[in-house]
């Protein structure tokens, strides 16, 4: 029985297994925080865009798309926090 005493060492393998499992968890979460850039517009550009959007006909498709774009910009900003 003495010849098997040094063959199996749980004290040395346990940290290796723990680091492998923890490293795998860390890699999975790193892809989630890829935040898209948010383009900043000057006050003049924002005023011009607002005037152009107001000139669109009521219920236009473009105004609906602008609302979607607004939501996407809010989500991109929240992603950075």
PDB file of N, CA and C in Angstrom, residues 7-80:
ATOM      1  N   UNK A   7       1.341   8.787  -5.547  1.00  0.00           N
ATOM      2  CA  UNK A   7       0.876   8.863  -6.930  1.00  0.00           C
ATOM      3  C   UNK A   7      -0.293   9.822  -7.126  1.00  0.00           C
ATOM      4  N   UNK A   8      -1.194   9.860  -6.219  1.00  0.00           N
ATOM      5  CA  UNK A   8      -2.381  10.691  -6.364  1.00  0.00           C
ATOM      6  C   UNK A   8      -2.322  11.823  -5.362  1.00  0.00           C
ATOM      7  N   UNK A   9      -2.258  13.037  -5.863  1.00  0.00           N
ATOM      8  CA  UNK A   9      -2.133  14.202  -4.984  1.00  0.00           C
ATOM      9  C   UNK A   9      -3.261  15.190  -5.281  1.00  0.00           C
ATOM     10  N   UNK A  10      -4.356  15.096  -4.546  1.00  0.00           N
ATOM     11  CA  UNK A  10      -5.477  15.998  -4.812  1.00  0.00           C
ATOM     12  C   UNK A  10      -5.144  17.460  -4.501  1.00  0.00           C
ATOM     13  N   UNK A  11      -4.206  17.704  -3.633  1.00  0.00           N
ATOM     14  CA  UNK A  11      -3.850  19.071  -3.275  1.00  0.00           C
ATOM     15  C   UNK A  11      -3.222  19.836  -4.422  1.00  0.00           C
ATOM     16  N   UNK A  12      -2.575  19.155  -5.348  1.00  0.00           N
ATOM     17  CA  UNK A  12      -1.926  19.830  -6.471  1.00  0.00           C
ATOM     18  C   UNK A  12      -2.836  19.963  -7.685  1.00  0.00           C
ATOM     19  N   UNK A  13      -3.753  19.061  -7.863  1.00  0.00           N
ATOM     20  CA  UNK A  13      -4.614  19.094  -9.047  1.00  0.00           C
ATOM     21  C   UNK A  13      -5.835  19.997  -8.853  1.00  0.00           C
ATOM     22  N   UNK A  14      -6.297  20.151  -7.626  1.00  0.00           N
ATOM     23  CA  UNK A  14      -7.495  20.955  -7.358  1.00  0.00           C
ATOM     24  C   UNK A  14      -7.337  22.408  -7.821  1.00  0.00           C
ATOM     25  N   UNK A  15      -6.227  23.097  -7.531  1.00  0.00           N
ATOM     26  CA  UNK A  15      -6.103  24.481  -8.027  1.00  0.00           C
ATOM     27  C   UNK A  15      -6.071  24.567  -9.559  1.00  0.00           C
ATOM     28  N   UNK A  16      -5.496  23.578 -10.213  1.00  0.00           N
ATOM     29  CA  UNK A  16      -5.450  23.584 -11.676  1.00  0.00           C
ATOM     30  C   UNK A  16      -6.858  23.453 -12.246  1.00  0.00           C
ATOM     31  N   UNK A  17      -7.653  22.565 -11.690  1.00  0.00           N
ATOM     32  CA  UNK A  17      -9.034  22.390 -12.145  1.00  0.00           C
ATOM     33  C   UNK A  17      -9.838  23.662 -11.880  1.00  0.00           C
ATOM     34  N   UNK A  18      -9.670  24.249 -10.701  1.00  0.00           N
ATOM     35  CA  UNK A  18     -10.412  25.466 -10.369  1.00  0.00           C
ATOM     36  C   UNK A  18     -10.055  26.611 -11.316  1.00  0.00           C
ATOM     37  N   UNK A  19      -8.784  26.797 -11.623  1.00  0.00           N
ATOM     38  CA  UNK A  19      -8.377  27.880 -12.511  1.00  0.00           C
ATOM     39  C   UNK A  19      -8.887  27.650 -13.934  1.00  0.00           C
ATOM     40  N   UNK A  20      -8.920  26.404 -14.374  1.00  0.00           N
ATOM     41  CA  UNK A  20      -9.435  26.088 -15.705  1.00  0.00           C
ATOM     42  C   UNK A  20     -10.918  26.417 -15.797  1.00  0.00           C
ATOM     43  N   UNK A  21     -11.682  26.011 -14.791  1.00  0.00           N
ATOM     44  CA  UNK A  21     -13.115  26.284 -14.799  1.00  0.00           C
ATOM     45  C   UNK A  21     -13.409  27.774 -14.682  1.00  0.00           C
ATOM     46  N   UNK A  22     -12.695  28.473 -13.824  1.00  0.00           N
ATOM     47  CA  UNK A  22     -12.914  29.910 -13.669  1.00  0.00           C
ATOM     48  C   UNK A  22     -12.482  30.675 -14.913  1.00  0.00           C
ATOM     49  N   UNK A  23     -11.422  30.233 -15.562  1.00  0.00           N
ATOM     50  CA  UNK A  23     -10.977  30.881 -16.794  1.00  0.00           C
ATOM     51  C   UNK A  23     -11.995  30.735 -17.902  1.00  0.00           C
ATOM     52  N   UNK A  24     -12.644  29.602 -17.976  1.00  0.00           N
ATOM     53  CA  UNK A  24     -13.674  29.391 -18.994  1.00  0.00           C
ATOM     54  C   UNK A  24     -14.872  30.296 -18.752  1.00  0.00           C
ATOM     55  N   UNK A  25     -15.223  30.517 -17.500  1.00  0.00           N
ATOM     56  CA  UNK A  25     -16.341  31.413 -17.186  1.00  0.00           C
ATOM     57  C   UNK A  25     -15.999  32.853 -17.559  1.00  0.00           C
ATOM     58  N   UNK A  26     -14.780  33.252 -17.331  1.00  0.00           N
ATOM     59  CA  UNK A  26     -14.367  34.617 -17.636  1.00  0.00           C
ATOM     60  C   UNK A  26     -14.392  34.900 -19.126  1.00  0.00           C
ATOM     61  N   UNK A  27     -14.092  33.957 -19.956  1.00  0.00           N
ATOM     62  CA  UNK A  27     -14.084  34.161 -21.402  1.00  0.00           C
ATOM     63  C   UNK A  27     -15.501  34.333 -21.942  1.00  0.00           C
ATOM     64  N   UNK A  28     -16.464  33.652 -21.369  1.00  0.00           N
ATOM     65  CA  UNK A  28     -17.828  33.732 -21.875  1.00  0.00           C
ATOM     66  C   UNK A  28     -18.419  35.119 -21.675  1.00  0.00           C
ATOM     67  N   UNK A  29     -18.109  35.779 -20.573  1.00  0.00           N
ATOM     68  CA  UNK A  29     -18.690  37.076 -20.281  1.00  0.00           C
ATOM     69  C   UNK A  29     -18.018  38.232 -20.990  1.00  0.00           C
ATOM     70  N   UNK A  30     -16.838  38.060 -21.513  1.00  0.00           N
ATOM     71  CA  UNK A  30     -16.112  39.183 -22.094  1.00  0.00           C
ATOM     72  C   UNK A  30     -16.712  39.657 -23.414  1.00  0.00           C
ATOM     73  N   UNK A  31     -17.386  38.800 -24.150  1.00  0.00           N
ATOM     74  CA  UNK A  31     -17.972  39.184 -25.422  1.00  0.00           C
ATOM     75  C   UNK A  31     -19.229  40.044 -25.233  1.00  0.00           C
ATOM     76  N   UNK A  32     -19.879  39.930 -24.098  1.00  0.00           N
ATOM     77  CA  UNK A  32     -21.132  40.626 -23.855  1.00  0.00           C
ATOM     78  C   UNK A  32     -20.954  42.136 -23.745  1.00  0.00           C
ATOM     79  N   UNK A  33     -19.816  42.620 -23.331  1.00  0.00           N
ATOM     80  CA  UNK A  33     -19.617  44.028 -23.080  1.00  0.00           C
ATOM     81  C   UNK A  33     -19.071  44.790 -24.286  1.00  0.00           C
ATOM     82  N   UNK A  34     -19.239  44.277 -25.454  1.00  0.00           N
ATOM     83  CA  UNK A  34     -18.807  44.998 -26.647  1.00  0.00           C
ATOM     84  C   UNK A  34     -19.858  46.054 -26.972  1.00  0.00           C
ATOM     85  N   UNK A  35     -19.567  47.290 -26.630  1.00  0.00           N
ATOM     86  CA  UNK A  35     -20.527  48.381 -26.811  1.00  0.00           C
ATOM     87  C   UNK A  35     -20.238  49.132 -28.109  1.00  0.00           C
ATOM     88  N   UNK A  36     -21.274  49.382 -28.892  1.00  0.00           N
ATOM     89  CA  UNK A  36     -21.058  50.160 -30.124  1.00  0.00           C
ATOM     90  C   UNK A  36     -20.783  51.622 -29.789  1.00  0.00           C
ATOM     91  N   UNK A  37     -20.049  52.316 -30.638  1.00  0.00           N
ATOM     92  CA  UNK A  37     -19.782  53.732 -30.381  1.00  0.00           C
ATOM     93  C   UNK A  37     -21.038  54.570 -30.608  1.00  0.00           C
ATOM     94  N   UNK A  38     -21.126  55.665 -29.876  1.00  0.00           N
ATOM     95  CA  UNK A  38     -22.243  56.599 -30.030  1.00  0.00           C
ATOM     96  C   UNK A  38     -21.678  57.882 -30.627  1.00  0.00           C
ATOM     97  N   UNK A  39     -22.134  58.226 -31.814  1.00  0.00           N
ATOM     98  CA  UNK A  39     -21.678  59.437 -32.493  1.00  0.00           C
ATOM     99  C   UNK A  39     -22.332  60.648 -31.827  1.00  0.00           C
ATOM    100  N   UNK A  40     -21.523  61.633 -31.506  1.00  0.00           N
ATOM    101  CA  UNK A  40     -22.042  62.869 -30.920  1.00  0.00           C
ATOM    102  C   UNK A  40     -22.265  63.895 -32.026  1.00  0.00           C
ATOM    103  N   UNK A  41     -23.405  64.581 -31.975  1.00  0.00           N
ATOM    104  CA  UNK A  41     -23.749  65.597 -32.961  1.00  0.00           C
ATOM    105  C   UNK A  41     -23.745  66.969 -32.295  1.00  0.00           C
ATOM    106  N   UNK A  42     -23.345  67.974 -33.056  1.00  0.00           N
ATOM    107  CA  UNK A  42     -23.336  69.334 -32.524  1.00  0.00           C
ATOM    108  C   UNK A  42     -24.774  69.837 -32.365  1.00  0.00           C
ATOM    109  N   UNK A  43     -24.933  70.907 -31.614  1.00  0.00           N
ATOM    110  CA  UNK A  43     -26.261  71.490 -31.412  1.00  0.00           C
ATOM    111  C   UNK A  43     -26.856  71.948 -32.741  1.00  0.00           C
ATOM    112  N   UNK A  44     -26.027  72.484 -33.610  1.00  0.00           N
ATOM    113  CA  UNK A  44     -26.500  72.934 -34.926  1.00  0.00           C
ATOM    114  C   UNK A  44     -27.019  71.759 -35.750  1.00  0.00           C
ATOM    115  N   UNK A  45     -26.293  70.640 -35.734  1.00  0.00           N
ATOM    116  CA  UNK A  45     -26.733  69.453 -36.480  1.00  0.00           C
ATOM    117  C   UNK A  45     -28.043  68.907 -35.910  1.00  0.00           C
ATOM    118  N   UNK A  46     -28.161  68.920 -34.594  1.00  0.00           N
ATOM    119  CA  UNK A  46     -29.390  68.433 -33.959  1.00  0.00           C
ATOM    120  C   UNK A  46     -30.581  69.311 -34.313  1.00  0.00           C
ATOM    121  N   UNK A  47     -30.395  70.632 -34.334  1.00  0.00           N
ATOM    122  CA  UNK A  47     -31.480  71.550 -34.695  1.00  0.00           C
ATOM    123  C   UNK A  47     -31.897  71.356 -36.151  1.00  0.00           C
ATOM    124  N   UNK A  48     -30.919  71.180 -37.014  1.00  0.00           N
ATOM    125  CA  UNK A  48     -31.220  70.967 -38.433  1.00  0.00           C
ATOM    126  C   UNK A  48     -31.976  69.652 -38.637  1.00  0.00           C
ATOM    127  N   UNK A  49     -31.531  68.598 -37.946  1.00  0.00           N
ATOM    128  CA  UNK A  49     -32.205  67.306 -38.054  1.00  0.00           C
ATOM    129  C   UNK A  49     -33.632  67.389 -37.526  1.00  0.00           C
ATOM    130  N   UNK A  50     -33.832  68.106 -36.424  1.00  0.00           N
ATOM    131  CA  UNK A  50     -35.174  68.258 -35.857  1.00  0.00           C
ATOM    132  C   UNK A  50     -36.100  68.967 -36.848  1.00  0.00           C
ATOM    133  N   UNK A  51     -35.579  69.994 -37.504  1.00  0.00           N
ATOM    134  CA  UNK A  51     -36.386  70.712 -38.490  1.00  0.00           C
ATOM    135  C   UNK A  51     -36.745  69.815 -39.671  1.00  0.00           C
ATOM    136  N   UNK A  52     -35.804  68.982 -40.095  1.00  0.00           N
ATOM    137  CA  UNK A  52     -36.067  68.074 -41.213  1.00  0.00           C
ATOM    138  C   UNK A  52     -37.082  66.999 -40.836  1.00  0.00           C
ATOM    139  N   UNK A  53     -36.991  66.496 -39.609  1.00  0.00           N
ATOM    140  CA  UNK A  53     -37.945  65.473 -39.156  1.00  0.00           C
ATOM    141  C   UNK A  53     -39.339  66.080 -39.034  1.00  0.00           C
ATOM    142  N   UNK A  54     -39.433  67.308 -38.526  1.00  0.00           N
ATOM    143  CA  UNK A  54     -40.739  67.973 -38.405  1.00  0.00           C
ATOM    144  C   UNK A  54     -41.375  68.219 -39.770  1.00  0.00           C
ATOM    145  N   UNK A  55     -40.569  68.368 -40.805  1.00  0.00           N
ATOM    146  CA  UNK A  55     -41.093  68.612 -42.159  1.00  0.00           C
ATOM    147  C   UNK A  55     -41.621  67.337 -42.820  1.00  0.00           C
ATOM    148  N   UNK A  56     -41.357  66.186 -42.236  1.00  0.00           N
ATOM    149  CA  UNK A  56     -41.838  64.923 -42.809  1.00  0.00           C
ATOM    150  C   UNK A  56     -43.355  64.829 -42.671  1.00  0.00           C
ATOM    151  N   UNK A  57     -43.998  64.129 -43.598  1.00  0.00           N
ATOM    152  CA  UNK A  57     -45.455  63.944 -43.480  1.00  0.00           C
ATOM    153  C   UNK A  57     -45.806  63.111 -42.242  1.00  0.00           C
ATOM    154  N   UNK A  58     -46.994  63.349 -41.718  1.00  0.00           N
ATOM    155  CA  UNK A  58     -47.477  62.612 -40.533  1.00  0.00           C
ATOM    156  C   UNK A  58     -47.485  61.104 -40.813  1.00  0.00           C
ATOM    157  N   UNK A  59     -46.942  60.322 -39.907  1.00  0.00           N
ATOM    158  CA  UNK A  59     -46.928  58.865 -40.049  1.00  0.00           C
ATOM    159  C   UNK A  59     -45.937  58.331 -41.054  1.00  0.00           C
ATOM    160  N   UNK A  60     -44.913  59.102 -41.395  1.00  0.00           N
ATOM    161  CA  UNK A  60     -43.931  58.632 -42.385  1.00  0.00           C
ATOM    162  C   UNK A  60     -43.082  57.505 -41.800  1.00  0.00           C
ATOM    163  N   UNK A  61     -42.598  56.676 -42.671  1.00  0.00           N
ATOM    164  CA  UNK A  61     -41.758  55.548 -42.266  1.00  0.00           C
ATOM    165  C   UNK A  61     -40.447  56.049 -41.658  1.00  0.00           C
ATOM    166  N   UNK A  62     -39.911  57.111 -42.193  1.00  0.00           N
ATOM    167  CA  UNK A  62     -38.628  57.641 -41.717  1.00  0.00           C
ATOM    168  C   UNK A  62     -38.732  58.094 -40.262  1.00  0.00           C
ATOM    169  N   UNK A  63     -39.852  58.714 -39.894  1.00  0.00           N
ATOM    170  CA  UNK A  63     -39.988  59.149 -38.501  1.00  0.00           C
ATOM    171  C   UNK A  63     -40.046  57.938 -37.562  1.00  0.00           C
ATOM    172  N   UNK A  64     -40.657  56.847 -37.990  1.00  0.00           N
ATOM    173  CA  UNK A  64     -40.642  55.615 -37.186  1.00  0.00           C
ATOM    174  C   UNK A  64     -39.246  55.043 -37.046  1.00  0.00           C
ATOM    175  N   UNK A  65     -38.479  55.120 -38.121  1.00  0.00           N
ATOM    176  CA  UNK A  65     -37.090  54.647 -38.081  1.00  0.00           C
ATOM    177  C   UNK A  65     -36.251  55.510 -37.140  1.00  0.00           C
ATOM    178  N   UNK A  66     -36.526  56.799 -37.125  1.00  0.00           N
ATOM    179  CA  UNK A  66     -35.801  57.706 -36.229  1.00  0.00           C
ATOM    180  C   UNK A  66     -36.080  57.348 -34.769  1.00  0.00           C
ATOM    181  N   UNK A  67     -37.306  56.952 -34.473  1.00  0.00           N
ATOM    182  CA  UNK A  67     -37.646  56.535 -33.110  1.00  0.00           C
ATOM    183  C   UNK A  67     -36.861  55.280 -32.728  1.00  0.00           C
ATOM    184  N   UNK A  68     -36.732  54.339 -33.664  1.00  0.00           N
ATOM    185  CA  UNK A  68     -35.937  53.140 -33.419  1.00  0.00           C
ATOM    186  C   UNK A  68     -34.471  53.498 -33.189  1.00  0.00           C
ATOM    187  N   UNK A  69     -33.967  54.417 -33.972  1.00  0.00           N
ATOM    188  CA  UNK A  69     -32.582  54.861 -33.845  1.00  0.00           C
ATOM    189  C   UNK A  69     -32.350  55.503 -32.481  1.00  0.00           C
ATOM    190  N   UNK A  70     -33.326  56.249 -32.003  1.00  0.00           N
ATOM    191  CA  UNK A  70     -33.232  56.869 -30.679  1.00  0.00           C
ATOM    192  C   UNK A  70     -33.084  55.801 -29.597  1.00  0.00           C
ATOM    193  N   UNK A  71     -33.880  54.750 -29.684  1.00  0.00           N
ATOM    194  CA  UNK A  71     -33.808  53.659 -28.706  1.00  0.00           C
ATOM    195  C   UNK A  71     -32.432  52.981 -28.765  1.00  0.00           C
ATOM    196  N   UNK A  72     -31.921  52.746 -29.972  1.00  0.00           N
ATOM    197  CA  UNK A  72     -30.610  52.117 -30.122  1.00  0.00           C
ATOM    198  C   UNK A  72     -29.504  52.980 -29.500  1.00  0.00           C
ATOM    199  N   UNK A  73     -29.595  54.278 -29.661  1.00  0.00           N
ATOM    200  CA  UNK A  73     -28.601  55.181 -29.062  1.00  0.00           C
ATOM    201  C   UNK A  73     -28.667  55.131 -27.539  1.00  0.00           C
ATOM    202  N   UNK A  74     -29.863  55.059 -26.991  1.00  0.00           N
ATOM    203  CA  UNK A  74     -30.004  54.947 -25.537  1.00  0.00           C
ATOM    204  C   UNK A  74     -29.408  53.636 -25.029  1.00  0.00           C
ATOM    205  N   UNK A  75     -29.643  52.560 -25.751  1.00  0.00           N
ATOM    206  CA  UNK A  75     -29.099  51.265 -25.353  1.00  0.00           C
ATOM    207  C   UNK A  75     -27.580  51.260 -25.436  1.00  0.00           C
ATOM    208  N   UNK A  76     -27.014  51.894 -26.457  1.00  0.00           N
ATOM    209  CA  UNK A  76     -25.563  51.954 -26.596  1.00  0.00           C
ATOM    210  C   UNK A  76     -24.954  52.770 -25.466  1.00  0.00           C
ATOM    211  N   UNK A  77     -25.605  53.852 -25.070  1.00  0.00           N
ATOM    212  CA  UNK A  77     -25.116  54.650 -23.941  1.00  0.00           C
ATOM    213  C   UNK A  77     -25.178  53.854 -22.644  1.00  0.00           C
ATOM    214  N   UNK A  78     -26.268  53.129 -22.431  1.00  0.00           N
ATOM    215  CA  UNK A  78     -26.432  52.324 -21.217  1.00  0.00           C
ATOM    216  C   UNK A  78     -25.398  51.200 -21.157  1.00  0.00           C
ATOM    217  N   UNK A  79     -25.001  50.701 -22.287  1.00  0.00           N
ATOM    218  CA  UNK A  79     -24.022  49.614 -22.353  1.00  0.00           C
ATOM    219  C   UNK A  79     -22.674  50.063 -21.792  1.00  0.00           C
ATOM    220  N   UNK A  80     -22.342  51.321 -21.955  1.00  0.00           N
ATOM    221  CA  UNK A  80     -21.053  51.846 -21.493  1.00  0.00           C
ATOM    222  C   UNK A  80     -20.990  52.040 -19.989  1.00  0.00           C
TER     223      UNK A  80
END
